[in-house]
XYZ file of C-alpha atoms in Angstrom:
476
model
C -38.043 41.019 104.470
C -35.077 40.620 106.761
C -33.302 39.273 103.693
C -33.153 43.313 102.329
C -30.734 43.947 105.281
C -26.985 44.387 104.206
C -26.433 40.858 105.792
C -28.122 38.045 105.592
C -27.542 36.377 109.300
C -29.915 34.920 110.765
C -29.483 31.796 112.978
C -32.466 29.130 112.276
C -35.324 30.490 113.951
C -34.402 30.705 117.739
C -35.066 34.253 119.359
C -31.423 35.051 119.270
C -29.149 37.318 117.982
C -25.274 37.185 116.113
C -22.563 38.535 118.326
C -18.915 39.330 116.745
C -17.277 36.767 117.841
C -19.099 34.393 115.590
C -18.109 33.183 111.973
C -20.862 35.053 109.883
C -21.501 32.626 106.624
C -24.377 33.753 104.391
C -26.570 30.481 103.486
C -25.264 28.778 100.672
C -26.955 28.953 97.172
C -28.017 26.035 95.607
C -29.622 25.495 92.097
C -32.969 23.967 91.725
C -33.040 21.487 89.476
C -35.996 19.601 88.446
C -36.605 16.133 89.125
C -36.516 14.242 92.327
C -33.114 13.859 94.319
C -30.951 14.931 92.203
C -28.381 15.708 95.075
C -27.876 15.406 98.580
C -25.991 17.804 100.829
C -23.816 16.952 103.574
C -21.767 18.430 106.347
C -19.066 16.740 107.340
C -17.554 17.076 110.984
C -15.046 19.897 110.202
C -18.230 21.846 108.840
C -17.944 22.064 105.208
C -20.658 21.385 102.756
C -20.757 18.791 100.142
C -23.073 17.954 97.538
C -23.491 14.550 97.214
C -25.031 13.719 93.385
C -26.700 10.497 92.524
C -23.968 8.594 91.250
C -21.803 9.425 94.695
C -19.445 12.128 93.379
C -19.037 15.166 96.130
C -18.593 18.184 95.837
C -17.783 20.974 97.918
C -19.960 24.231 98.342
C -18.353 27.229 99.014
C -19.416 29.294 101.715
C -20.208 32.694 101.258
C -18.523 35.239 103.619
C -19.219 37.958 105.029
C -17.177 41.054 105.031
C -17.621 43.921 107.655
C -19.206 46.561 104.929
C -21.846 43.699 104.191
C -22.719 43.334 108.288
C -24.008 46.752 108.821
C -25.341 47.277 112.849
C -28.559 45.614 113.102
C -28.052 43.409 110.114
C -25.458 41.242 112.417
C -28.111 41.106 115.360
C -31.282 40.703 114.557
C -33.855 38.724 115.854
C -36.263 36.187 114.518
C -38.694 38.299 117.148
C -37.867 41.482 114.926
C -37.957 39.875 111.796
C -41.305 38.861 111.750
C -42.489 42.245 112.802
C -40.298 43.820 109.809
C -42.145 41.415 107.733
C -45.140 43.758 108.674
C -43.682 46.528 106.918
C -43.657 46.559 102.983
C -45.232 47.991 100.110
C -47.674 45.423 99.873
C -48.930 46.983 103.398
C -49.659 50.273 102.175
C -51.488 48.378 99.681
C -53.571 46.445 101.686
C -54.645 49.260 103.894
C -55.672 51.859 100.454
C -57.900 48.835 98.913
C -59.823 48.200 102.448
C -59.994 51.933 102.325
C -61.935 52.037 98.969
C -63.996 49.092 100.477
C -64.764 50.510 103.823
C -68.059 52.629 102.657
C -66.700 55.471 104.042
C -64.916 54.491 107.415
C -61.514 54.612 106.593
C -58.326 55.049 107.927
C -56.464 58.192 106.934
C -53.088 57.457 105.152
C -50.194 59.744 105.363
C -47.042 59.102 104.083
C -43.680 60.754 105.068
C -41.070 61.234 102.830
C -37.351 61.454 103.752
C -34.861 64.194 101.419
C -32.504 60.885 100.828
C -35.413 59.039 99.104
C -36.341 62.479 97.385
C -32.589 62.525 96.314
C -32.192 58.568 95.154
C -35.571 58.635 93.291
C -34.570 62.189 91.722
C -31.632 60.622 90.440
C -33.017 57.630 88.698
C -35.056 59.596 87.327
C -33.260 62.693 85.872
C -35.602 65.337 88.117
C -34.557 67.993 90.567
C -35.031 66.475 94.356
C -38.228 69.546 94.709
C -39.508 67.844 91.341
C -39.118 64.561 92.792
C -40.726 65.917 95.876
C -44.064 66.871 94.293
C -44.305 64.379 91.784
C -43.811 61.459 94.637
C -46.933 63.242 96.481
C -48.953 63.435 92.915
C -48.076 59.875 92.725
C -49.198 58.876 96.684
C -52.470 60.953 96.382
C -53.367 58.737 93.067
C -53.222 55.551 95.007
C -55.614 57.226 97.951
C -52.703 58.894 100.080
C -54.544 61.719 102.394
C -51.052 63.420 102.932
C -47.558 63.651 101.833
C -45.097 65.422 104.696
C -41.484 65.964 104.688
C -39.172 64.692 106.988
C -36.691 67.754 106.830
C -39.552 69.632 108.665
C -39.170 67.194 111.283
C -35.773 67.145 111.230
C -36.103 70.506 112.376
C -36.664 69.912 116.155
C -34.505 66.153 115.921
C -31.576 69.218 115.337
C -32.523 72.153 117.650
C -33.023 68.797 120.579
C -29.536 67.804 119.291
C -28.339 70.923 119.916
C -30.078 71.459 123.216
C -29.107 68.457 124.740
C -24.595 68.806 123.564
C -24.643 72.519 126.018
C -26.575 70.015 128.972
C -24.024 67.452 128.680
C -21.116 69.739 127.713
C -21.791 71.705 130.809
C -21.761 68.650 133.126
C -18.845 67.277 131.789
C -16.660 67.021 134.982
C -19.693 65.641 137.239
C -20.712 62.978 134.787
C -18.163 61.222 133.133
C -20.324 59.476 130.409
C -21.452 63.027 129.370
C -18.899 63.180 126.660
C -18.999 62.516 123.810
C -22.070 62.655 122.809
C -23.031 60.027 119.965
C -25.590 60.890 117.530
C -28.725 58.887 117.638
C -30.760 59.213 114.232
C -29.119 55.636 112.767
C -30.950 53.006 113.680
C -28.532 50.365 112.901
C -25.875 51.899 115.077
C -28.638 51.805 118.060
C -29.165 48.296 117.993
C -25.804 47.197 117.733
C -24.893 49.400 120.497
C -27.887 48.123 122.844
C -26.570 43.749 121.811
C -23.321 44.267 121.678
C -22.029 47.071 123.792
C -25.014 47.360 126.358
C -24.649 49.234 129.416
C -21.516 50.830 128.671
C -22.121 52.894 125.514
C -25.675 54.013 126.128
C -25.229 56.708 128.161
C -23.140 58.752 125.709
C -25.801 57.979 123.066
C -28.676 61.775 122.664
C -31.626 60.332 123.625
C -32.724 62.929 120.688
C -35.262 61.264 118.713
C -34.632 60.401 115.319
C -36.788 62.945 112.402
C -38.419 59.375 111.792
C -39.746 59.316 115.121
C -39.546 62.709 115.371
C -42.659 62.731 112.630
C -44.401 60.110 114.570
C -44.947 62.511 117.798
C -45.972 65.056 115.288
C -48.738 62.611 113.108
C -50.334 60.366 115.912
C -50.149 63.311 118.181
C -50.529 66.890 117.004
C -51.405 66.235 113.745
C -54.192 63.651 115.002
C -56.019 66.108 117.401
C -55.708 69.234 114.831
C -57.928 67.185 112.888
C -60.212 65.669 115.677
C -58.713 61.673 114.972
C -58.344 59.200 117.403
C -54.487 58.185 117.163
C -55.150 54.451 115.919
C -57.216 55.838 112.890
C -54.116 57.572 110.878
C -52.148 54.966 109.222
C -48.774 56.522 108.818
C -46.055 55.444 106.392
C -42.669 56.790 106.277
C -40.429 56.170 103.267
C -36.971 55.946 103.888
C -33.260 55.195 102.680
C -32.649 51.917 104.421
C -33.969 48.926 105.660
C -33.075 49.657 109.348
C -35.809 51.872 109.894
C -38.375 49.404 109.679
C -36.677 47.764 112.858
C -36.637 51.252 114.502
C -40.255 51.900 113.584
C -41.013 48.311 115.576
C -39.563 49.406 118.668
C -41.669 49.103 121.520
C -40.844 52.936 122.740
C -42.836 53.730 119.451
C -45.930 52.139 120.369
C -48.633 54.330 121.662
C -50.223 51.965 124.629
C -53.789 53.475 125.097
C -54.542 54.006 121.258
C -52.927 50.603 120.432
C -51.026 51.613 117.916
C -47.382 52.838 116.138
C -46.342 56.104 115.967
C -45.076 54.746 111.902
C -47.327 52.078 111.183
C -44.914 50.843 108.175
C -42.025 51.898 106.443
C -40.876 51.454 103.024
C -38.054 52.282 101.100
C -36.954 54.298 97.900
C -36.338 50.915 96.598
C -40.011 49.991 97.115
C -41.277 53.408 96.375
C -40.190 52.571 92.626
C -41.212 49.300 92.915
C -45.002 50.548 93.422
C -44.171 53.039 90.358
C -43.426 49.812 88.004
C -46.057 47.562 89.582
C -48.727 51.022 88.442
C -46.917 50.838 85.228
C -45.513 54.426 85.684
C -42.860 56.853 85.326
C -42.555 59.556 88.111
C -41.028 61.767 84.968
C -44.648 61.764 83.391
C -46.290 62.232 86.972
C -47.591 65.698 87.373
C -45.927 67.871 89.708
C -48.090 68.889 93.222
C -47.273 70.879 95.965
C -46.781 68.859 99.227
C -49.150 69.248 102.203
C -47.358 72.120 103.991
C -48.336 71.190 107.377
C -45.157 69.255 108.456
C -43.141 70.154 104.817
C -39.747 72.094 105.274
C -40.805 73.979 102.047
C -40.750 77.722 100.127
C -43.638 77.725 97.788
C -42.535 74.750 95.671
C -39.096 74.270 96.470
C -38.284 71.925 99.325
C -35.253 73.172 101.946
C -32.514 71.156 103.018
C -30.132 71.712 106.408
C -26.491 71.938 105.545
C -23.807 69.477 106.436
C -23.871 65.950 105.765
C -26.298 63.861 103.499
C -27.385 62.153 106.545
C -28.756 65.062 108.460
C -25.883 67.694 109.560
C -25.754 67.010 112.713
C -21.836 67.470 113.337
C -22.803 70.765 111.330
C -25.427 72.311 113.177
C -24.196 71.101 116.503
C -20.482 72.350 115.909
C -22.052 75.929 114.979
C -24.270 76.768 118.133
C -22.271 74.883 120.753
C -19.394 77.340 119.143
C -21.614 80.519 119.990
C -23.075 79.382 122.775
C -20.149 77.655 124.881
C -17.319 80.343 123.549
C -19.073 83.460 121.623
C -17.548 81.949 118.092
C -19.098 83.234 115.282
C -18.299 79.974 112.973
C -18.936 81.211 109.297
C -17.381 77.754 107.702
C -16.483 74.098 108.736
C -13.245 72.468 107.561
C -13.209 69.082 107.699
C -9.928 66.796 108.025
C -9.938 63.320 106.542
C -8.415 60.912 109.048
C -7.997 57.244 108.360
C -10.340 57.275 105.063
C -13.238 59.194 104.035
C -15.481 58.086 106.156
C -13.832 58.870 109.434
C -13.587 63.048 109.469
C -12.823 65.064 112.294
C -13.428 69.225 112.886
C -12.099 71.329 115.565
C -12.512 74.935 117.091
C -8.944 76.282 118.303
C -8.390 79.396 120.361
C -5.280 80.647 121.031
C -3.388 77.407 120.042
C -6.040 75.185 122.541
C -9.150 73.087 121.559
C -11.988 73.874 122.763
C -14.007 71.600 120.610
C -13.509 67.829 118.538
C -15.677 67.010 116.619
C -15.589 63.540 114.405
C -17.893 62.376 111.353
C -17.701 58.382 111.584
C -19.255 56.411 108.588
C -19.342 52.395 108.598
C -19.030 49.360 110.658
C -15.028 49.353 110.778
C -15.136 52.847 112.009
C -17.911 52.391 114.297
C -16.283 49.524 116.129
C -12.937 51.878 116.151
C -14.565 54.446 117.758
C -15.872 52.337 120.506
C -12.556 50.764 121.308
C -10.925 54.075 121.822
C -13.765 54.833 124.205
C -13.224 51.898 126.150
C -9.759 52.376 126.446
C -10.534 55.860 127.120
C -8.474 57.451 124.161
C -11.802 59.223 122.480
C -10.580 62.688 122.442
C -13.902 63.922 120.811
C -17.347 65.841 122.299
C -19.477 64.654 119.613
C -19.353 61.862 117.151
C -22.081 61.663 113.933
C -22.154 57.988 114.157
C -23.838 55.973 110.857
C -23.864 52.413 110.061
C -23.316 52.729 105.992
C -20.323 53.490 104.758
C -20.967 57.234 103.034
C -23.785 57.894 105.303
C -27.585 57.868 104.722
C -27.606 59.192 101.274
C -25.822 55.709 100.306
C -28.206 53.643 102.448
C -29.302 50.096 101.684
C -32.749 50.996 100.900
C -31.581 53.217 98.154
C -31.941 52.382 94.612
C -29.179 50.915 92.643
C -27.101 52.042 89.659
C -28.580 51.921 86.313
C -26.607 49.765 83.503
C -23.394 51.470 82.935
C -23.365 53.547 85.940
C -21.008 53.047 88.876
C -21.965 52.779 92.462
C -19.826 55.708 92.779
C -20.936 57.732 90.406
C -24.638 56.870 91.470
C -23.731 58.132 94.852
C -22.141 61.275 93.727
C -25.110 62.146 91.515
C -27.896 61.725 94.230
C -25.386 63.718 96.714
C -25.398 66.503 94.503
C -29.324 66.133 94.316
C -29.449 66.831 97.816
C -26.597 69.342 98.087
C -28.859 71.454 95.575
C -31.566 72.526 97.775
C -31.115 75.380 99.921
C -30.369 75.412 102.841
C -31.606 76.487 106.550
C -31.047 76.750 110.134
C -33.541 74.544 112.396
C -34.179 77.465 114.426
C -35.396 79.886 111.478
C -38.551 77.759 110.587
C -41.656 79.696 112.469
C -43.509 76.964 112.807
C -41.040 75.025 114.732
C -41.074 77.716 117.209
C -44.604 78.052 117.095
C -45.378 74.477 117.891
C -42.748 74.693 120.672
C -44.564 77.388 121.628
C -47.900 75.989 121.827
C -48.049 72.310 121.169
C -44.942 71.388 123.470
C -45.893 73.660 126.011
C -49.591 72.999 126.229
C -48.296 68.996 127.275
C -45.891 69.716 130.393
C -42.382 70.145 130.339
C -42.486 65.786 130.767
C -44.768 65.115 128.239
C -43.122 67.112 125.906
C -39.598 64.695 126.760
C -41.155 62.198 125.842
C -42.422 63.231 122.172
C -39.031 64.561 121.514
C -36.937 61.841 123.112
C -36.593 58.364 123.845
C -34.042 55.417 125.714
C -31.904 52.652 125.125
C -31.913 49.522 126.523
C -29.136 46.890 126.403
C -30.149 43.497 125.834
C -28.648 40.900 127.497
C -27.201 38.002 125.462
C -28.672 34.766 125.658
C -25.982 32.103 126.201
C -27.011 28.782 123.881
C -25.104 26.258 122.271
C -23.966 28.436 119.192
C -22.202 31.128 120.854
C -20.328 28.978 123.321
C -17.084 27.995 121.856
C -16.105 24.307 122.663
């Protein structure tokens, strides 16, 4: 599985992780032949490979390198620890668990599967559908295999927004006391999180929200809520999220995730849009000739049988929505529209409020690993002249996400990309805070817990790992 990630870097199978400073070489493809030792390879002492053939010819292998757009966040430190519980989460999981389910004799587990509006957006456009169509035909298509449920993530994004929100006025307000307040970096990216926990530590987490992804966000909602509105114990729901990259099956794994007395995940697997159409061709279907459903509207952001979006970005508006009420709330500014300025390329934007010729707000969009590790050098120099940063580890945000599925013959990336971005553009939009049942689970649910409890189901933490010193890293 860990070969899916945007690199491929792992080092043998010792529980440690890449850093920057080390030459990133992807291993080095060789052609099966058959027959019996046809060739020999061997590294000489300056490190290059060499195929040696039978009659004593060499020749050299090229190494494959590694550019920083292939070594997205997590890709570039994983470890063999995580890999083998990513291995945990496929397609072939989900699988597993529906045919002991039609073997149990009636003591099953209860599937529910949570689909993200990126995957909606990437299957939609492989498909020639609307991203509502693809919505309901996905959830026709889950229920056929013995899916109990189909939920949205946008609903869930709902309260990852409004605790997004929440949380910029806290730290904007104690600004001059705490001087790791600002800015605050988004949270929802996975990849970004663990390469700011290897490789940055101690010094970046504090300005990271402690806002929990609408992943996560969905797993408080499922194993919690969701499992004592319908009288389950927590480790009987098997819940599946399908998402737009590979780095949410690492997030999924995190030990903050795991529920300690039920003994189980808050996601039990994740799979992505790639997979999604994988299980489509494996059942020898098209989702075009799937027939529409409406999704299960407990945790659906939906209007009868359209499905609502939040404006701003394809990978969750959070500059947008963040921008807007810390505008109102901070300085009475009614913001009708944002206008972003492109800075160093596309994928680095920036938007300000200005009053009377000062700023009272900076805000900055920042897309990719090149970006990502400018940001952080700024910060450390202590040049970041921002109050929030949308931080994602793929270049063009979630919508373009590894997990996503790939052009067709004679399309583009780019024109792949702008197709499944108008997808999700389509929908309409809403404001986090105008969903009643948001409110009305804040209002019951969240309050019924405690003012801690309810933290915890909406937050999390970091922690920064400390890096193993070993022969590999040390250079001699």
């Amino acid at each position: 599985m860990a070969s899916h990630f945007s690199g491929v870097l792992q080092l043998t199978d010792l529980d440690d992780f890449i850093t920057p400073s080390q030459e990133c070489v992807k291993p080095i493809k060789v052609e099966k032949k058959h027959g019996r030792s046809l060739a020999k390879i061997q590294i000489e002492d300056d490190g290059n490979y060499f195929q040696v053939n039978q009659d004593g010819r060499k020749q050299k292998l090229e190494k494959a390198k590694i550019t920083l757009n292939d070594c997205l966040a997590c890709s570039g430190c994983i470890t063999s620890a995580e890999s083998v519980l990513i291995t945990q989460q496929s397609h072939e999981e989900l699988y597993k668990v529906l045919r002991q389910n039609k073997r149990s004799g009636g003591e099953e587990q209860v599937v529910v599967v949570s689909v993200s509006p990126q995957s909606r957006a990437s299957l939609a456009a492989h498909f020639g559908l609307s991203s509502s169509d693809a919505g309901r035909r996905l959830t026709s298509f889950f229920k056929s295999l013995g899916v109990h449920y189909v939920f949205d993530t946008s609903f869930s994004r709902n309260f990852s927004l409004l605790e997004s929100q929440r949380e910029f006025i806290q730290r904007f307000q104690r600004k001059e006391d705490d001087k790791k307040a600002l800015p605050m970096l988004a949270s929802a990216c996975p990849g970004w999180i663990c390469y700011a926990e290897k490789t940055h530590g101690e010094f970046i987490l504090p300005y990271i929200s402690t806002t929990r992804s609408p992943q996560q966000m969905m797993g408080s909602l499922v194993k919690n809520y969701f499992a004592e509105q319908q009288g389950l114990p927590a480790q009987s729901i098997y819940h599946v999220t399908v998402m737009p990259c590979y780095d949410k099956k690492l997030e999924a794994s995190r030990p903050d995730f795991y529920l300690t007395e039920a003994e189980t995940r808050e996601v039990d697997c994740v799979i992505t849009s790639g997979e999604v159409l994988k299980m489509l061709e494996e059942e020898g279907v098209s989702l075009s000739d799937v027939e529409a459903v409406p999704v299960d509207p407990m945790f659906s952001h939906v209007c009868g049988e359209e499905f609502f979006t939040h404006a701003g970005s394809g990978s969750g508006g959070y500059l947008h929505h963040i921008f807007l009420h810390a505008a109102k709330e901070l300085f009475g500014e009614e913001v009708k529209e944002l206008t972003y300025k492109t800075l160093k390329n596309k994928d680095f934007q920036e938007v300000t409020l200005e009053k009377d010729g000062e700023v009272l707000l900076r805000f900055a969009a920042t897309y990719g690993f090149r970006n990502i590790q400018n940001l952080v050098q700024k910060l450390k120099r202590g040049k970041s002249p921002y109050h929030f940063v949308e931080v994602m580890a793929c270049p063009s945000g979630c919508l373009n996400g590894g997990g996503q599925l790939k052009p067709q013959q004679e399309q583009s990336n780019k024109e792949l990309l702008q197709r499944v971005e108008e997808l999700y553009q389509a929908e309409r939009s809403t404001a986090p805070e105008e969903d009643a049942r948001v409110t009305q689970l804040y209002h019951t649910w969240l309050q019924s817990v405690g003012e801690k409890r309810a933290h915890q189901l909406l937050h999390t933490q970091y922690h920064a790992v400390e890096k193993a010193t070993n022969g590999l890293t040390i250079k001699w």
